mmCIF file of C-alpha atoms and ligand atoms in Angstrom:
data_model
loop_
_atom_site.group_PDB
_atom_site.id
_atom_site.type_symbol
_atom_site.label_atom_id
_atom_site.label_comp_id
_atom_site.label_asym_id
_atom_site.label_seq_id
_atom_site.Cartn_x
_atom_site.Cartn_y
_atom_site.Cartn_z
ATOM 1 C CA MET A 77 45.004 -61.586 51.025
ATOM 2 C CA SER A 78 43.925 -58.586 52.484
ATOM 3 C CA ASN A 79 41.272 -57.075 51.284
ATOM 4 C CA GLN A 80 42.948 -53.404 52.637
ATOM 5 C CA SER A 81 42.238 -50.569 50.094
ATOM 6 C CA PHE A 82 45.044 -48.322 49.278
ATOM 7 C CA PRO A 83 44.114 -44.469 49.551
ATOM 8 C CA THR A 84 43.658 -42.850 46.326
ATOM 9 C CA PHE A 85 45.475 -39.425 45.376
ATOM 10 C CA THR A 86 43.988 -37.741 42.853
ATOM 11 C CA ASP A 87 46.328 -35.418 40.614
ATOM 12 C CA ILE A 88 45.638 -31.955 40.705
ATOM 13 C CA SER A 89 47.034 -31.371 36.830
ATOM 14 C CA THR A 90 43.212 -33.201 35.993
ATOM 15 C CA LEU A 91 41.407 -31.001 37.941
ATOM 16 C CA GLY A 92 42.504 -27.297 36.603
ATOM 17 C CA GLU A 93 42.483 -24.421 38.364
ATOM 18 C CA PHE A 94 38.963 -23.814 39.151
ATOM 19 C CA GLY A 95 38.237 -27.539 38.958
ATOM 20 C CA LEU A 96 40.462 -27.338 42.335
ATOM 21 C CA ILE A 97 39.139 -24.400 44.309
ATOM 22 C CA LYS A 98 35.513 -25.627 43.403
ATOM 23 C CA GLU A 99 36.443 -28.846 44.880
ATOM 24 C CA LEU A 100 38.803 -27.644 47.874
ATOM 25 C CA THR A 101 35.068 -25.470 48.737
ATOM 26 C CA LYS A 102 32.042 -27.453 48.047
ATOM 27 C CA ASN A 103 31.117 -27.353 51.493
ATOM 28 C CA ASN A 104 31.658 -23.444 51.686
ATOM 29 C CA ALA A 105 29.052 -21.954 53.461
ATOM 30 C CA SER A 106 28.399 -18.579 55.156
ATOM 31 C CA LYS A 107 27.929 -18.324 58.893
ATOM 32 C CA HIS A 108 27.400 -14.600 59.007
ATOM 33 C CA HIS A 109 24.749 -12.800 57.240
ATOM 34 C CA ASN A 110 26.307 -10.292 56.190
ATOM 35 C CA THR A 111 28.475 -12.132 53.700
ATOM 36 C CA VAL A 112 27.010 -10.867 50.681
ATOM 37 C CA LYS A 113 28.854 -12.473 47.958
ATOM 38 C CA SER A 114 31.335 -15.094 48.941
ATOM 39 C CA ILE A 115 33.593 -17.337 46.301
ATOM 40 C CA GLY A 116 33.049 -17.280 42.576
ATOM 41 C CA ASP A 117 33.559 -13.401 41.803
ATOM 42 C CA ASP A 118 36.255 -11.274 40.808
ATOM 43 C CA ALA A 119 36.037 -9.793 44.778
ATOM 44 C CA ALA A 120 33.713 -10.969 48.076
ATOM 45 C CA VAL A 121 31.499 -8.479 49.127
ATOM 46 C CA ILE A 122 30.899 -7.776 52.713
ATOM 47 C CA GLY A 123 28.411 -5.495 54.674
ATOM 48 C CA THR A 124 24.941 -5.226 56.013
ATOM 49 C CA ASP A 125 23.818 -1.440 55.138
ATOM 50 C CA ASP A 126 23.761 0.279 51.719
ATOM 51 C CA GLU A 127 27.729 0.708 51.575
ATOM 52 C CA ALA A 128 29.919 -2.325 51.517
ATOM 53 C CA MET A 129 32.944 -3.647 51.271
ATOM 54 C CA VAL A 130 34.623 -5.412 48.228
ATOM 55 C CA ILE A 131 37.928 -7.925 48.828
ATOM 56 C CA SER A 132 39.933 -9.728 46.591
ATOM 57 C CA THR A 133 43.191 -11.563 47.048
ATOM 58 C CA ASP A 134 45.948 -12.285 44.362
ATOM 59 C CA MET A 135 49.175 -14.241 44.862
ATOM 60 C CA LEU A 136 52.060 -14.031 42.048
ATOM 61 C CA VAL A 137 54.745 -16.721 42.030
ATOM 62 C CA GLU A 138 58.323 -16.217 41.049
ATOM 63 C CA GLY A 139 59.187 -18.428 38.332
ATOM 64 C CA ILE A 140 55.571 -18.992 37.541
ATOM 65 C CA HIS A 141 53.991 -15.599 37.289
ATOM 66 C CA PHE A 142 57.074 -13.263 36.736
ATOM 67 C CA ASP A 143 60.579 -13.652 35.281
ATOM 68 C CA LEU A 144 62.955 -11.294 37.122
ATOM 69 C CA MET A 145 65.154 -11.964 34.140
ATOM 70 C CA TYR A 146 63.275 -8.925 32.094
ATOM 71 C CA THR A 147 61.003 -7.933 35.038
ATOM 72 C CA PRO A 148 62.033 -4.391 36.551
ATOM 73 C CA LEU A 149 61.669 -4.628 40.190
ATOM 74 C CA LYS A 150 59.169 -1.486 40.162
ATOM 75 C CA HIS A 151 57.684 -2.509 37.541
ATOM 76 C CA LEU A 152 56.530 -5.719 39.716
ATOM 77 C CA GLY A 153 55.660 -3.992 42.306
ATOM 78 C CA TYR A 154 53.589 -1.793 40.727
ATOM 79 C CA LYS A 155 51.642 -4.345 38.622
ATOM 80 C CA SER A 156 51.281 -6.948 41.674
ATOM 81 C CA VAL A 157 48.849 -3.817 42.905
ATOM 82 C CA VAL A 158 47.411 -3.083 39.491
ATOM 83 C CA VAL A 159 46.452 -6.393 39.235
ATOM 84 C CA ASN A 160 44.340 -6.415 42.798
ATOM 85 C CA LEU A 161 42.819 -3.317 41.654
ATOM 86 C CA SER A 162 41.564 -4.452 38.840
ATOM 87 C CA ASP A 163 39.322 -7.169 40.328
ATOM 88 C CA ILE A 164 37.987 -4.466 42.544
ATOM 89 C CA TYR A 165 36.849 -2.317 39.394
ATOM 90 C CA ALA A 166 35.521 -5.549 38.349
ATOM 91 C CA MET A 167 32.799 -5.394 40.976
ATOM 92 C CA ASN A 168 32.233 -1.606 40.335
ATOM 93 C CA ALA A 169 33.766 -0.226 43.260
ATOM 94 C CA VAL A 170 36.595 1.632 44.458
ATOM 95 C CA PRO A 171 39.647 0.247 45.742
ATOM 96 C CA THR A 172 40.945 2.166 48.655
ATOM 97 C CA HIS A 173 43.112 0.037 50.623
ATOM 98 C CA ILE A 174 45.899 -3.194 50.274
ATOM 99 C CA THR A 175 48.034 -5.282 52.372
ATOM 100 C CA VAL A 176 50.939 -6.677 50.973
ATOM 101 C CA SER A 177 52.792 -10.126 52.016
ATOM 102 C CA VAL A 178 56.209 -11.137 50.732
ATOM 103 C CA ALA A 179 57.815 -13.746 50.800
ATOM 104 C CA ILE A 180 61.385 -13.532 49.763
ATOM 105 C CA SER A 181 64.788 -16.020 49.512
ATOM 106 C CA SER A 182 68.251 -14.173 50.747
ATOM 107 C CA LYS A 183 69.402 -13.350 47.148
ATOM 108 C CA TYR A 184 67.071 -10.145 47.304
ATOM 109 C CA SER A 185 68.782 -6.887 49.124
ATOM 110 C CA LEU A 186 67.505 -4.082 51.150
ATOM 111 C CA GLU A 187 67.832 -2.236 48.111
ATOM 112 C CA ALA A 188 65.886 -4.741 45.624
ATOM 113 C CA MET A 189 63.100 -4.886 47.742
ATOM 114 C CA GLN A 190 63.095 -1.033 48.144
ATOM 115 C CA GLU A 191 62.840 -0.835 44.605
ATOM 116 C CA PHE A 192 59.864 -3.059 44.721
ATOM 117 C CA TYR A 193 58.203 -0.433 46.991
ATOM 118 C CA ASP A 194 58.856 2.008 45.108
ATOM 119 C CA GLY A 195 56.863 0.546 42.166
ATOM 120 C CA ILE A 196 54.035 -0.751 45.202
ATOM 121 C CA TYR A 197 53.920 3.678 46.563
ATOM 122 C CA THR A 198 53.800 4.471 42.693
ATOM 123 C CA ALA A 199 50.690 2.142 41.806
ATOM 124 C CA CYS A 200 49.235 3.526 45.759
ATOM 125 C CA LYS A 201 49.610 7.459 44.690
ATOM 126 C CA MET A 202 48.183 7.289 40.897
ATOM 127 C CA TYR A 203 44.874 5.034 42.496
ATOM 128 C CA ASN A 204 45.026 6.466 45.526
ATOM 129 C CA ILE A 205 45.237 3.981 47.526
ATOM 130 C CA ASP A 206 46.118 3.504 50.974
ATOM 131 C CA LEU A 207 48.725 0.485 52.025
ATOM 132 C CA VAL A 208 47.688 -0.323 55.626
ATOM 133 C CA GLY A 209 49.341 -3.833 56.033
ATOM 134 C CA GLY A 210 51.046 -7.395 55.300
ATOM 135 C CA ASP A 211 53.546 -9.554 56.264
ATOM 136 C CA THR A 212 57.081 -11.051 55.500
ATOM 137 C CA THR A 213 58.978 -13.835 55.412
ATOM 138 C CA SER A 214 61.573 -16.096 54.425
ATOM 139 C CA SER A 215 61.167 -18.077 51.359
ATOM 140 C CA PRO A 216 63.449 -21.076 50.281
ATOM 141 C CA LYS A 217 63.803 -19.800 46.735
ATOM 142 C CA GLY A 218 62.451 -16.838 45.123
ATOM 143 C CA MET A 219 59.242 -14.465 45.541
ATOM 144 C CA ILE A 220 56.108 -14.506 46.567
ATOM 145 C CA ILE A 221 53.651 -11.817 46.644
ATOM 146 C CA SER A 222 50.563 -11.802 47.936
ATOM 147 C CA ILE A 223 48.076 -8.737 48.102
ATOM 148 C CA THR A 224 44.403 -8.623 49.529
ATOM 149 C CA ALA A 225 43.177 -5.199 48.035
ATOM 150 C CA ILE A 226 39.946 -3.684 49.481
ATOM 151 C CA GLY A 227 37.134 -0.962 48.008
ATOM 152 C CA GLN A 228 33.878 0.394 49.095
ATOM 153 C CA ALA A 229 30.872 0.491 46.401
ATOM 154 C CA LYS A 230 27.077 1.380 47.281
ATOM 155 C CA LYS A 231 25.407 -1.982 47.432
ATOM 156 C CA ASP A 232 23.059 -1.470 44.549
ATOM 157 C CA LYS A 233 25.756 -0.526 42.128
ATOM 158 C CA ILE A 234 27.959 -3.512 43.033
ATOM 159 C CA VAL A 235 27.926 -5.381 39.517
ATOM 160 C CA TYR A 236 28.680 -9.731 39.241
ATOM 161 C CA ARG A 237 29.367 -11.756 36.735
ATOM 162 C CA SER A 238 26.357 -13.631 37.056
ATOM 163 C CA GLY A 239 23.352 -10.001 35.852
ATOM 164 C CA ALA A 240 23.912 -10.520 32.062
ATOM 165 C CA LYS A 241 20.716 -11.317 30.369
ATOM 166 C CA LYS A 242 19.759 -11.948 26.718
ATOM 167 C CA GLY A 243 19.696 -8.882 24.289
ATOM 168 C CA ASP A 244 22.530 -7.163 26.648
ATOM 169 C CA ILE A 245 25.127 -5.628 24.780
ATOM 170 C CA LEU A 246 28.834 -7.219 25.137
ATOM 171 C CA CYS A 247 31.889 -4.267 25.466
ATOM 172 C CA VAL A 248 35.571 -4.098 26.425
ATOM 173 C CA THR A 249 37.419 -1.302 27.615
ATOM 174 C CA GLY A 250 40.659 -1.554 25.597
ATOM 175 C CA ASP A 251 42.651 -3.447 22.941
ATOM 176 C CA LEU A 252 43.506 -7.367 24.035
ATOM 177 C CA GLY A 253 45.925 -9.774 23.575
ATOM 178 C CA ALA A 254 48.747 -7.199 23.846
ATOM 179 C CA ALA A 255 50.282 -8.308 27.266
ATOM 180 C CA TYR A 256 50.440 -12.040 25.743
ATOM 181 C CA LEU A 257 52.308 -11.180 22.823
ATOM 182 C CA GLY A 258 54.155 -8.516 24.447
ATOM 183 C CA LEU A 259 55.456 -11.421 26.751
ATOM 184 C CA GLN A 260 56.101 -13.602 23.955
ATOM 185 C CA ILE A 261 58.751 -11.080 22.464
ATOM 186 C CA LEU A 262 60.463 -10.502 25.791
ATOM 187 C CA GLU A 263 60.543 -14.475 26.270
ATOM 188 C CA ARG A 264 62.318 -14.483 22.554
ATOM 189 C CA GLU A 265 64.692 -11.935 23.736
ATOM 190 C CA LYS A 266 66.007 -13.848 26.970
ATOM 191 C CA GLN A 267 66.217 -17.090 25.204
ATOM 192 C CA VAL A 268 68.396 -15.000 22.782
ATOM 193 C CA TYR A 269 70.523 -13.449 25.516
ATOM 194 C CA LEU A 270 71.067 -16.974 27.183
ATOM 195 C CA ALA A 271 72.766 -18.204 24.046
ATOM 196 C CA HIS A 272 74.424 -14.956 22.775
ATOM 197 C CA PRO A 273 74.968 -12.562 26.506
ATOM 198 C CA GLY A 274 76.901 -9.970 24.190
ATOM 199 C CA VAL A 275 73.568 -9.253 22.141
ATOM 200 C CA GLN A 276 71.371 -6.344 22.785
ATOM 201 C CA PRO A 277 68.008 -7.133 23.303
ATOM 202 C CA GLU A 278 65.698 -5.934 20.387
ATOM 203 C CA LEU A 279 63.235 -4.423 22.159
ATOM 204 C CA ASP A 280 62.613 -1.040 21.151
ATOM 205 C CA LYS A 281 60.136 -1.424 18.056
ATOM 206 C CA SER A 282 57.812 -3.594 20.652
ATOM 207 C CA GLN A 283 57.425 -0.769 23.083
ATOM 208 C CA TYR A 284 53.764 -0.744 23.182
ATOM 209 C CA LEU A 285 53.621 -4.651 23.671
ATOM 210 C CA ILE A 286 56.370 -4.758 26.895
ATOM 211 C CA GLU A 287 54.603 -1.633 28.587
ATOM 212 C CA ARG A 288 50.940 -3.772 28.326
ATOM 213 C CA GLN A 289 52.833 -6.981 29.890
ATOM 214 C CA LEU A 290 55.148 -5.083 32.749
ATOM 215 C CA LYS A 291 53.374 -2.124 33.475
ATOM 216 C CA PRO A 292 49.416 -2.902 33.258
ATOM 217 C CA GLU A 293 46.968 -0.221 34.342
ATOM 218 C CA ALA A 294 43.526 -0.963 36.387
ATOM 219 C CA GLN A 295 40.473 0.676 34.473
ATOM 220 C CA ARG A 296 39.795 3.320 36.838
ATOM 221 C CA GLY A 297 38.073 5.475 34.229
ATOM 222 C CA ALA A 298 35.170 3.179 33.434
ATOM 223 C CA ILE A 299 33.918 2.924 36.778
ATOM 224 C CA GLU A 300 34.355 6.794 37.064
ATOM 225 C CA TYR A 301 32.282 7.121 33.511
ATOM 226 C CA PHE A 302 29.620 4.781 34.888
ATOM 227 C CA LYS A 303 29.079 6.858 37.987
ATOM 228 C CA ARG A 304 28.790 9.793 36.179
ATOM 229 C CA GLU A 305 26.437 8.576 33.482
ATOM 230 C CA LYS A 306 24.849 6.432 36.090
ATOM 231 C CA ILE A 307 25.575 3.104 33.729
ATOM 232 C CA VAL A 308 25.141 -0.245 35.976
ATOM 233 C CA PRO A 309 26.511 -2.857 33.639
ATOM 234 C CA THR A 310 24.429 -6.048 34.177
ATOM 235 C CA SER A 311 27.463 -7.996 34.680
ATOM 236 C CA MET A 312 31.292 -7.538 34.254
ATOM 237 C CA ILE A 313 34.705 -9.756 35.043
ATOM 238 C CA ASP A 314 38.142 -7.894 34.248
ATOM 239 C CA VAL A 315 40.060 -9.347 31.193
ATOM 240 C CA SER A 316 43.041 -11.582 33.366
ATOM 241 C CA ASP A 317 42.799 -14.780 31.883
ATOM 242 C CA GLY A 318 41.734 -13.960 28.200
ATOM 243 C CA LEU A 319 38.640 -12.996 26.433
ATOM 244 C CA ALA A 320 37.278 -16.578 25.791
ATOM 245 C CA SER A 321 37.987 -17.933 29.937
ATOM 246 C CA GLU A 322 36.290 -14.467 30.861
ATOM 247 C CA LEU A 323 33.330 -14.779 28.809
ATOM 248 C CA LEU A 324 32.750 -18.164 29.812
ATOM 249 C CA HIS A 325 32.166 -17.262 33.335
ATOM 250 C CA ILE A 326 30.146 -14.491 32.609
ATOM 251 C CA CYS A 327 27.688 -16.853 30.423
ATOM 252 C CA ASN A 328 28.240 -19.779 32.670
ATOM 253 C CA GLN A 329 27.314 -17.305 35.734
ATOM 254 C CA SER A 330 24.758 -15.406 34.164
ATOM 255 C CA ASP A 331 22.726 -18.689 32.325
ATOM 256 C CA VAL A 332 23.079 -17.085 28.793
ATOM 257 C CA GLY A 333 24.584 -17.782 25.926
ATOM 258 C CA ALA A 334 26.816 -15.221 23.688
ATOM 259 C CA PHE A 335 28.488 -14.672 20.321
ATOM 260 C CA ILE A 336 31.650 -11.668 19.324
ATOM 261 C CA GLU A 337 32.103 -10.344 16.468
ATOM 262 C CA GLU A 338 35.906 -11.547 14.939
ATOM 263 C CA GLY A 339 35.648 -7.741 13.327
ATOM 264 C CA LYS A 340 35.001 -6.168 16.637
ATOM 265 C CA VAL A 341 37.616 -7.351 18.934
ATOM 266 C CA PRO A 342 39.566 -4.210 19.521
ATOM 267 C CA ILE A 343 43.624 -5.502 18.584
ATOM 268 C CA HIS A 344 46.418 -3.080 18.423
ATOM 269 C CA PRO A 345 48.392 -2.921 15.251
ATOM 270 C CA ASP A 346 51.587 -3.888 17.040
ATOM 271 C CA SER A 347 49.871 -6.987 18.016
ATOM 272 C CA GLU A 348 48.743 -8.024 14.591
ATOM 273 C CA LEU A 349 52.356 -7.510 13.709
ATOM 274 C CA ALA A 350 53.602 -9.521 16.640
ATOM 275 C CA ALA A 351 50.944 -12.135 16.084
ATOM 276 C CA LEU A 352 52.000 -12.950 12.352
ATOM 277 C CA GLU A 353 55.707 -12.386 13.156
ATOM 278 C CA PHE A 354 55.113 -15.658 15.817
ATOM 279 C CA LYS A 355 52.787 -17.413 13.600
ATOM 280 C CA LEU A 356 50.182 -16.833 15.697
ATOM 281 C CA ASP A 357 46.572 -15.998 14.671
ATOM 282 C CA PRO A 358 45.690 -12.427 16.702
ATOM 283 C CA ILE A 359 42.209 -13.204 17.787
ATOM 284 C CA THR A 360 43.727 -16.544 19.130
ATOM 285 C CA CYS A 361 45.767 -14.209 21.277
ATOM 286 C CA ALA A 362 42.687 -11.783 22.464
ATOM 287 C CA LEU A 363 40.743 -14.626 23.373
ATOM 288 C CA HIS A 364 43.253 -16.977 24.711
ATOM 289 C CA GLY A 365 46.215 -14.360 25.581
ATOM 290 C CA GLY A 366 44.864 -12.830 29.124
ATOM 291 C CA GLU A 367 46.395 -10.148 31.389
ATOM 292 C CA ASP A 368 45.173 -7.379 29.467
ATOM 293 C CA TYR A 369 43.219 -6.059 32.446
ATOM 294 C CA GLU A 370 40.743 -4.824 30.743
ATOM 295 C CA LEU A 371 37.120 -4.762 31.583
ATOM 296 C CA LEU A 372 34.478 -7.514 29.636
ATOM 297 C CA PHE A 373 30.960 -6.103 30.818
ATOM 298 C CA THR A 374 27.588 -6.334 29.413
ATOM 299 C CA ILE A 375 24.716 -3.534 29.118
ATOM 300 C CA ASP A 376 21.270 -3.358 29.135
ATOM 301 C CA GLU A 377 20.410 -2.237 25.282
ATOM 302 C CA LYS A 378 19.072 0.643 26.696
ATOM 303 C CA ASP A 379 22.012 2.276 27.709
ATOM 304 C CA LEU A 380 23.403 1.971 24.354
ATOM 305 C CA GLU A 381 23.356 5.409 23.774
ATOM 306 C CA LYS A 382 25.221 6.515 26.772
ATOM 307 C CA ILE A 383 28.061 3.640 26.400
ATOM 308 C CA ARG A 384 28.477 5.398 22.398
ATOM 309 C CA PHE A 385 30.407 8.586 24.420
ATOM 310 C CA MET A 386 32.546 6.321 26.453
ATOM 311 C CA PRO A 387 36.236 7.410 25.733
ATOM 312 C CA GLU A 388 37.481 3.771 25.117
ATOM 313 C CA VAL A 389 34.642 1.360 24.647
ATOM 314 C CA TYR A 390 34.173 -1.385 21.812
ATOM 315 C CA ILE A 391 31.154 -3.286 21.526
ATOM 316 C CA ILE A 392 31.839 -6.470 20.076
ATOM 317 C CA GLY A 393 28.993 -8.438 20.820
ATOM 318 C CA GLU A 394 25.754 -9.581 22.254
ATOM 319 C CA ILE A 395 23.968 -11.834 24.786
ATOM 320 C CA THR A 396 21.872 -14.655 23.757
ATOM 321 C CA ASP A 397 20.004 -17.553 25.437
ATOM 322 C CA LYS A 398 22.189 -20.632 26.563
ATOM 323 C CA THR A 399 20.593 -22.809 24.163
ATOM 324 C CA ASP A 400 22.443 -20.556 21.033
ATOM 325 C CA GLY A 401 25.796 -21.686 23.087
ATOM 326 C CA ILE A 402 28.873 -18.930 23.069
ATOM 327 C CA LYS A 403 30.329 -18.217 19.479
ATOM 328 C CA LEU A 404 32.978 -16.541 17.547
ATOM 329 C CA HIS A 405 31.197 -15.042 14.175
ATOM 330 C CA THR A 406 34.391 -14.985 12.379
ATOM 331 C CA THR A 407 34.922 -12.515 9.511
ATOM 332 C CA GLY A 408 34.969 -14.761 7.276
ATOM 333 C CA GLY A 409 30.958 -15.478 7.658
ATOM 334 C CA ASN A 410 31.958 -19.064 10.231
ATOM 335 C CA MET A 411 30.933 -19.729 13.641
ATOM 336 C CA HIS A 412 33.311 -21.098 15.938
ATOM 337 C CA ASN A 413 32.398 -22.616 19.647
ATOM 338 C CA ILE A 414 34.382 -20.635 21.964
ATOM 339 C CA THR A 415 35.910 -23.074 24.512
ATOM 340 C CA ALA A 416 37.991 -22.112 27.781
ATOM 341 C CA GLN A 417 41.679 -22.441 26.972
ATOM 342 C CA GLY A 418 43.240 -20.784 30.251
ATOM 343 C CA TRP A 419 46.257 -20.788 31.758
ATOM 344 C CA ASN A 420 46.725 -24.247 33.755
ATOM 345 C CA HIS A 421 49.493 -23.817 35.629
ATOM 346 C CA PHE A 422 49.264 -27.001 37.224
ATOM 347 C CA ALA A 423 49.252 -28.911 34.014
ATOM 348 C CA GLU A 424 52.251 -27.839 33.293
HETATM 349 P P1 ADP B 257 40.215 -13.633 39.492
HETATM 350 O O1 ADP B 257 41.027 -14.450 37.713
HETATM 351 O O2 ADP B 257 39.249 -12.622 39.281
HETATM 352 O O3 ADP B 257 41.592 -13.726 40.223
HETATM 353 P P2 ADP B 257 39.834 -16.375 40.606
HETATM 354 O O4 ADP B 257 39.494 -17.219 39.349
HETATM 355 O O5 ADP B 257 41.524 -16.655 41.100
HETATM 356 O O6 ADP B 257 39.071 -15.180 40.494
HETATM 357 O O7 ADP B 257 39.146 -17.226 41.775
HETATM 358 C C1 ADP B 257 38.026 -17.219 41.645
HETATM 359 C C2 ADP B 257 37.317 -17.349 42.702
HETATM 360 O O8 ADP B 257 37.351 -18.570 43.786
HETATM 361 C C3 ADP B 257 37.278 -16.122 43.612
HETATM 362 O O9 ADP B 257 35.954 -16.193 44.543
HETATM 363 C C4 ADP B 257 38.266 -16.549 44.588
HETATM 364 O O10 ADP B 257 38.317 -15.883 46.106
HETATM 365 C C5 ADP B 257 37.863 -18.018 44.739
HETATM 366 N N1 ADP B 257 39.241 -18.602 45.624
HETATM 367 C C6 ADP B 257 40.450 -19.048 44.987
HETATM 368 N N2 ADP B 257 41.313 -19.438 45.491
HETATM 369 C C7 ADP B 257 40.606 -20.114 46.689
HETATM 370 C C8 ADP B 257 41.141 -20.861 47.715
HETATM 371 N N3 ADP B 257 42.353 -21.265 47.580
HETATM 372 N N4 ADP B 257 40.277 -20.761 48.305
HETATM 373 C C9 ADP B 257 39.165 -20.353 48.854
HETATM 374 N N5 ADP B 257 38.711 -19.254 47.477
HETATM 375 C C10 ADP B 257 39.529 -19.787 47.009
HETATM 376 MG MG1 MG B 258 39.127 -10.981 38.292
#
């Protein structure tokens, strides 16, 4: 009998997205002294002087991140840019340039791609961004989009996920859960359409939610307000995977605990209604929905007065000691542990 052992293979679904990144980059070490921040935040930071460059990249895959049955190509182009800019703003930096890479199958026509680029250029105009390059190739099936965004910031104004401290106030720039509910509505209407192609989709009364899903905006106004009012948040992250997941990132990287007051979490009335229709708890949609592209940030108590005058901001909780854990204070007076339940594409 041979004692030769067979190689073992680990199923990626057992690791999840974050576990996989961690495993693949566990020996990652910077060779250049200007690598200020490598893997682990919304964007990397590079620079030796006062002024630093901030870089982030994101990939969108047809069938996983978008469905062209209900996503107009112009909106897709716009959203692809915006989700990248959101990561740059989450560093308290100003995005300036993007590169756009696409892989497309033969089902895409020139006209379809022109529509997609119309959306890209609309976002570039809106957010004052130069498109400076990219790559184009073919794909055996569907479309894959990869955008890299580059921004600028004064090094001492860059905000990481790791700076929150006990007593800091936890804030968010807008309502949560709407994009997820918008997606539920689009998916429902798609199923209705597939079953009864003659039936017109019922989308009129869901305009706000659908717009939050198909045409999100990045929080440029928040960064401009911080600069004007001379506020530097102690930590910040953009809400792409849901409030719970992002709060966990801040707490883990800052080595602190936190609590959120359920009653203070901003949820749009249309989200409340839609959640009810889908028999979902609105707070669950806010905690785990994702794609809101709001900014979750913490500020020192001394900045509270300045924050009160911010045009769009909600104070939703506080940073506590690590030993206090990460909690949700419900409106009913209970306390729940907040756990991650982000989207795990690999587990599907
Ligand atoms: P976000 O949700 O803000 O886009 P991610 O969760 O995608 O951030 O990524 C977390 C961190 O891991 C980032 O610093 C990102 O650059 C890094 N990262 C993600 N995938 C890889 C990869 N395949 N190789 C190296 N670094 C990666
Ligand atoms: Mg991010």
